[in-house]
Amino acid sequence: MTPLPSSPASPLAPSHATAPLTATPGTPGTPGGAPEPSAAGPRHRPLPIAPAVLAALRGTDDAGRPAVPFADPEGGAPLRCCLRRSRPGESLALVSYAPLRRWAAERGAEPGAYDEQGPVYVHAAECGGPAGGQGYPFLRPGAVRVLRRYDARGRIAGGRLLELTDAPDGGLDAALDEAFEDPAVVLAHLRFAEFGCFQYEVRR
């Protein structure tokens, strides 16, 4: 999982991606402002953390710790509230989030030992969520992701490593189509392969 910040002066985990990203000043997106590739009209909807859950996490996170805001000195943190990367100077919080637990509470499911939590970056205050028309977030050709499948009980029903392609959707449409071909699969998580951190969920 993404290492926790060691001090207020260095709140970002080392390299939120697997390789440096080229910056273009003045444009929102990756460190320094370069936009990330995104797909127009993905076949599956990437879901940010729900507003009510975000409001709770900004108080006390899923590990029972208070959120501590900090000013992002570099930009590039993957924000699960609005599914984009942060810009330098934005006020963020690194909180512990239990995505399967939150989903199971909505559905009355019992994931049992499959429940887990980990660190995610969010804006320290309400941000309005993802921009309209946004495709799959955090795309970078060659980056490796984990696609994990869950059944209606919240139990792991399969998974795979996925190397993102240079297609506009990064190859995620086909990978998610494949995941949901199994009628038992109702939920999928995308995760960073390096640290195992949760990116977003997709529901049937």
XYZ file of C-alpha atoms in Angstrom:
204
model
C 0.000 0.000 0.000
C 1.031 3.606 -0.430
C 3.446 4.515 2.375
C 2.071 7.012 4.885
C 3.730 10.437 4.953
C 6.738 10.587 7.248
C 6.420 14.249 8.117
C 4.220 17.284 7.339
C 6.976 18.578 5.094
C 6.787 15.490 2.894
C 3.142 14.319 2.770
C 3.156 12.591 -0.580
C 4.077 8.973 -1.139
C 7.087 8.444 -3.394
C 5.893 8.494 -6.996
C 2.160 7.902 -7.236
C 2.870 6.215 -10.569
C 5.563 3.848 -11.721
C 7.460 6.396 -13.794
C 7.883 10.175 -13.935
C 5.229 12.157 -15.740
C 6.043 15.003 -18.088
C 4.648 18.353 -16.995
C 3.107 21.113 -19.054
C 2.643 24.267 -16.965
C -0.825 25.669 -16.553
C -2.903 22.614 -17.403
C -4.667 20.611 -14.670
C -3.789 16.963 -14.203
C -0.465 15.386 -13.378
C 2.442 16.922 -11.450
C 3.106 20.374 -12.846
C -0.226 20.350 -14.649
C 0.097 17.950 -17.608
C -3.240 16.273 -18.409
C -3.459 12.505 -18.158
C -4.964 10.507 -21.006
C -8.658 9.884 -20.456
C -11.379 8.036 -22.289
C -14.540 9.676 -23.593
C -17.586 7.591 -22.791
C -16.263 4.451 -21.093
C -18.561 1.427 -21.148
C -18.286 1.096 -17.368
C -18.604 3.887 -14.829
C -15.679 4.516 -12.479
C -17.148 5.571 -9.137
C -15.563 8.073 -6.747
C -16.033 7.770 -3.012
C -19.612 8.827 -2.265
C -20.133 12.371 -0.888
C -21.649 11.189 2.411
C -18.732 8.814 2.966
C -16.236 11.559 2.118
C -17.859 13.842 4.684
C -17.381 11.150 7.320
C -13.791 10.376 6.297
C -12.850 14.061 6.496
C -13.753 13.878 10.170
C -12.685 10.401 11.261
C -11.403 7.834 8.788
C -12.165 4.110 8.629
C -9.243 3.359 10.938
C -10.684 5.698 13.577
C -8.089 8.419 13.038
C -8.834 12.115 12.470
C -8.097 13.467 9.013
C -5.157 15.884 8.941
C -5.227 18.389 6.048
C -2.007 19.448 4.354
C -1.044 21.574 1.360
C 0.182 19.416 -1.509
C 3.655 20.722 -2.411
C 4.061 18.839 -5.704
C 0.727 17.758 -7.152
C 0.091 14.349 -8.653
C -1.759 12.625 -5.816
C -4.600 10.415 -7.134
C -7.754 11.879 -5.621
C -10.568 9.401 -4.972
C -13.115 12.166 -4.373
C -13.011 13.592 -7.911
C -10.940 10.963 -9.781
C -8.167 13.233 -10.972
C -4.655 14.024 -9.831
C -4.048 16.879 -7.429
C -2.523 20.231 -8.318
C 0.279 21.864 -6.362
C -1.004 23.830 -3.389
C -4.349 22.040 -3.068
C -5.458 21.098 0.437
C -5.599 17.318 0.771
C -5.975 14.637 3.416
C -4.573 11.108 3.420
C -7.214 8.927 5.048
C -7.793 5.229 5.641
C -10.727 3.926 3.589
C -12.472 0.531 3.594
C -14.201 0.374 0.182
C -15.594 -3.146 0.478
C -16.893 -2.494 3.988
C -18.709 0.621 2.804
C -20.214 -1.208 -0.180
C -21.255 -4.153 2.005
C -23.006 -1.829 4.463
C -25.183 -0.545 1.602
C -26.022 -4.059 0.413
C -26.310 -5.921 3.693
C -23.413 -8.135 2.616
C -20.894 -9.817 4.919
C -17.409 -9.809 3.334
C -15.870 -11.301 6.454
C -12.095 -11.638 6.213
C -12.115 -9.969 2.769
C -12.783 -6.611 4.416
C -9.688 -4.404 4.238
C -8.718 -0.766 4.445
C -5.915 1.351 3.116
C -4.725 4.899 2.435
C -6.380 7.148 -0.139
C -5.966 10.819 -0.969
C -9.011 13.098 -0.947
C -9.559 16.833 -0.984
C -9.646 18.142 2.573
C -12.936 19.912 1.820
C -15.892 19.192 -0.458
C -14.837 19.482 -4.097
C -17.896 18.691 -6.210
C -16.738 15.317 -7.461
C -15.562 14.284 -10.933
C -15.950 16.565 -13.933
C -18.695 15.651 -16.377
C -17.717 13.506 -19.335
C -14.639 12.122 -17.612
C -13.369 8.734 -18.755
C -11.342 6.242 -16.754
C -8.975 8.151 -14.449
C -5.272 7.668 -13.740
C -4.444 6.235 -17.171
C -0.833 5.923 -18.267
C 0.229 3.484 -20.996
C 2.406 0.714 -19.587
C 1.283 1.179 -15.980
C 0.138 -2.016 -14.269
C -3.142 -2.239 -12.404
C -4.867 -4.931 -10.378
C -8.468 -5.649 -11.353
C -10.180 -7.512 -8.519
C -13.663 -9.026 -8.773
C -16.209 -9.542 -5.977
C -19.447 -11.467 -5.686
C -22.685 -10.377 -3.998
C -21.418 -11.528 -0.595
C -18.335 -9.341 -0.887
C -16.004 -12.298 -1.419
C -13.190 -12.187 -3.985
C -14.394 -13.890 -7.177
C -11.236 -13.524 -9.249
C -8.685 -10.985 -10.353
C -5.940 -10.192 -12.811
C -2.999 -7.933 -13.490
C -3.613 -5.506 -16.315
C -1.051 -3.428 -18.207
C -2.691 -0.258 -19.469
C -2.517 0.234 -23.228
C -2.231 3.427 -25.261
C -5.903 3.148 -26.294
C -8.135 5.982 -25.024
C -9.662 3.642 -22.448
C -6.330 2.041 -21.501
C -7.808 -1.372 -22.301
C -10.167 -1.166 -19.333
C -13.402 -1.532 -21.291
C -12.421 -5.022 -22.450
C -11.011 -6.026 -19.053
C -14.190 -4.968 -17.263
C -16.376 -6.596 -19.923
C -14.502 -9.811 -19.210
C -14.927 -9.405 -15.448
C -18.688 -8.919 -15.679
C -19.164 -11.810 -18.100
C -19.222 -13.907 -14.931
C -22.800 -13.502 -13.630
C -21.564 -13.938 -10.067
C -19.437 -10.779 -10.271
C -21.245 -7.646 -9.077
C -18.328 -5.364 -8.185
C -14.808 -4.673 -9.399
C -11.965 -2.719 -7.783
C -9.108 -1.101 -9.685
C -5.913 -0.859 -7.644
C -2.367 0.374 -8.109
C -0.150 -2.678 -8.478
C 2.888 -1.189 -6.700
C 1.276 -0.593 -3.305
C -2.124 -2.281 -3.671
C -3.943 0.994 -3.032
C -7.582 1.286 -4.059
C -8.262 3.562 -7.068
C -12.016 3.271 -7.666
C -14.817 0.770 -7.971
C -17.080 -0.263 -10.830
C -20.477 -1.847 -10.217
C -22.550 -4.086 -12.444
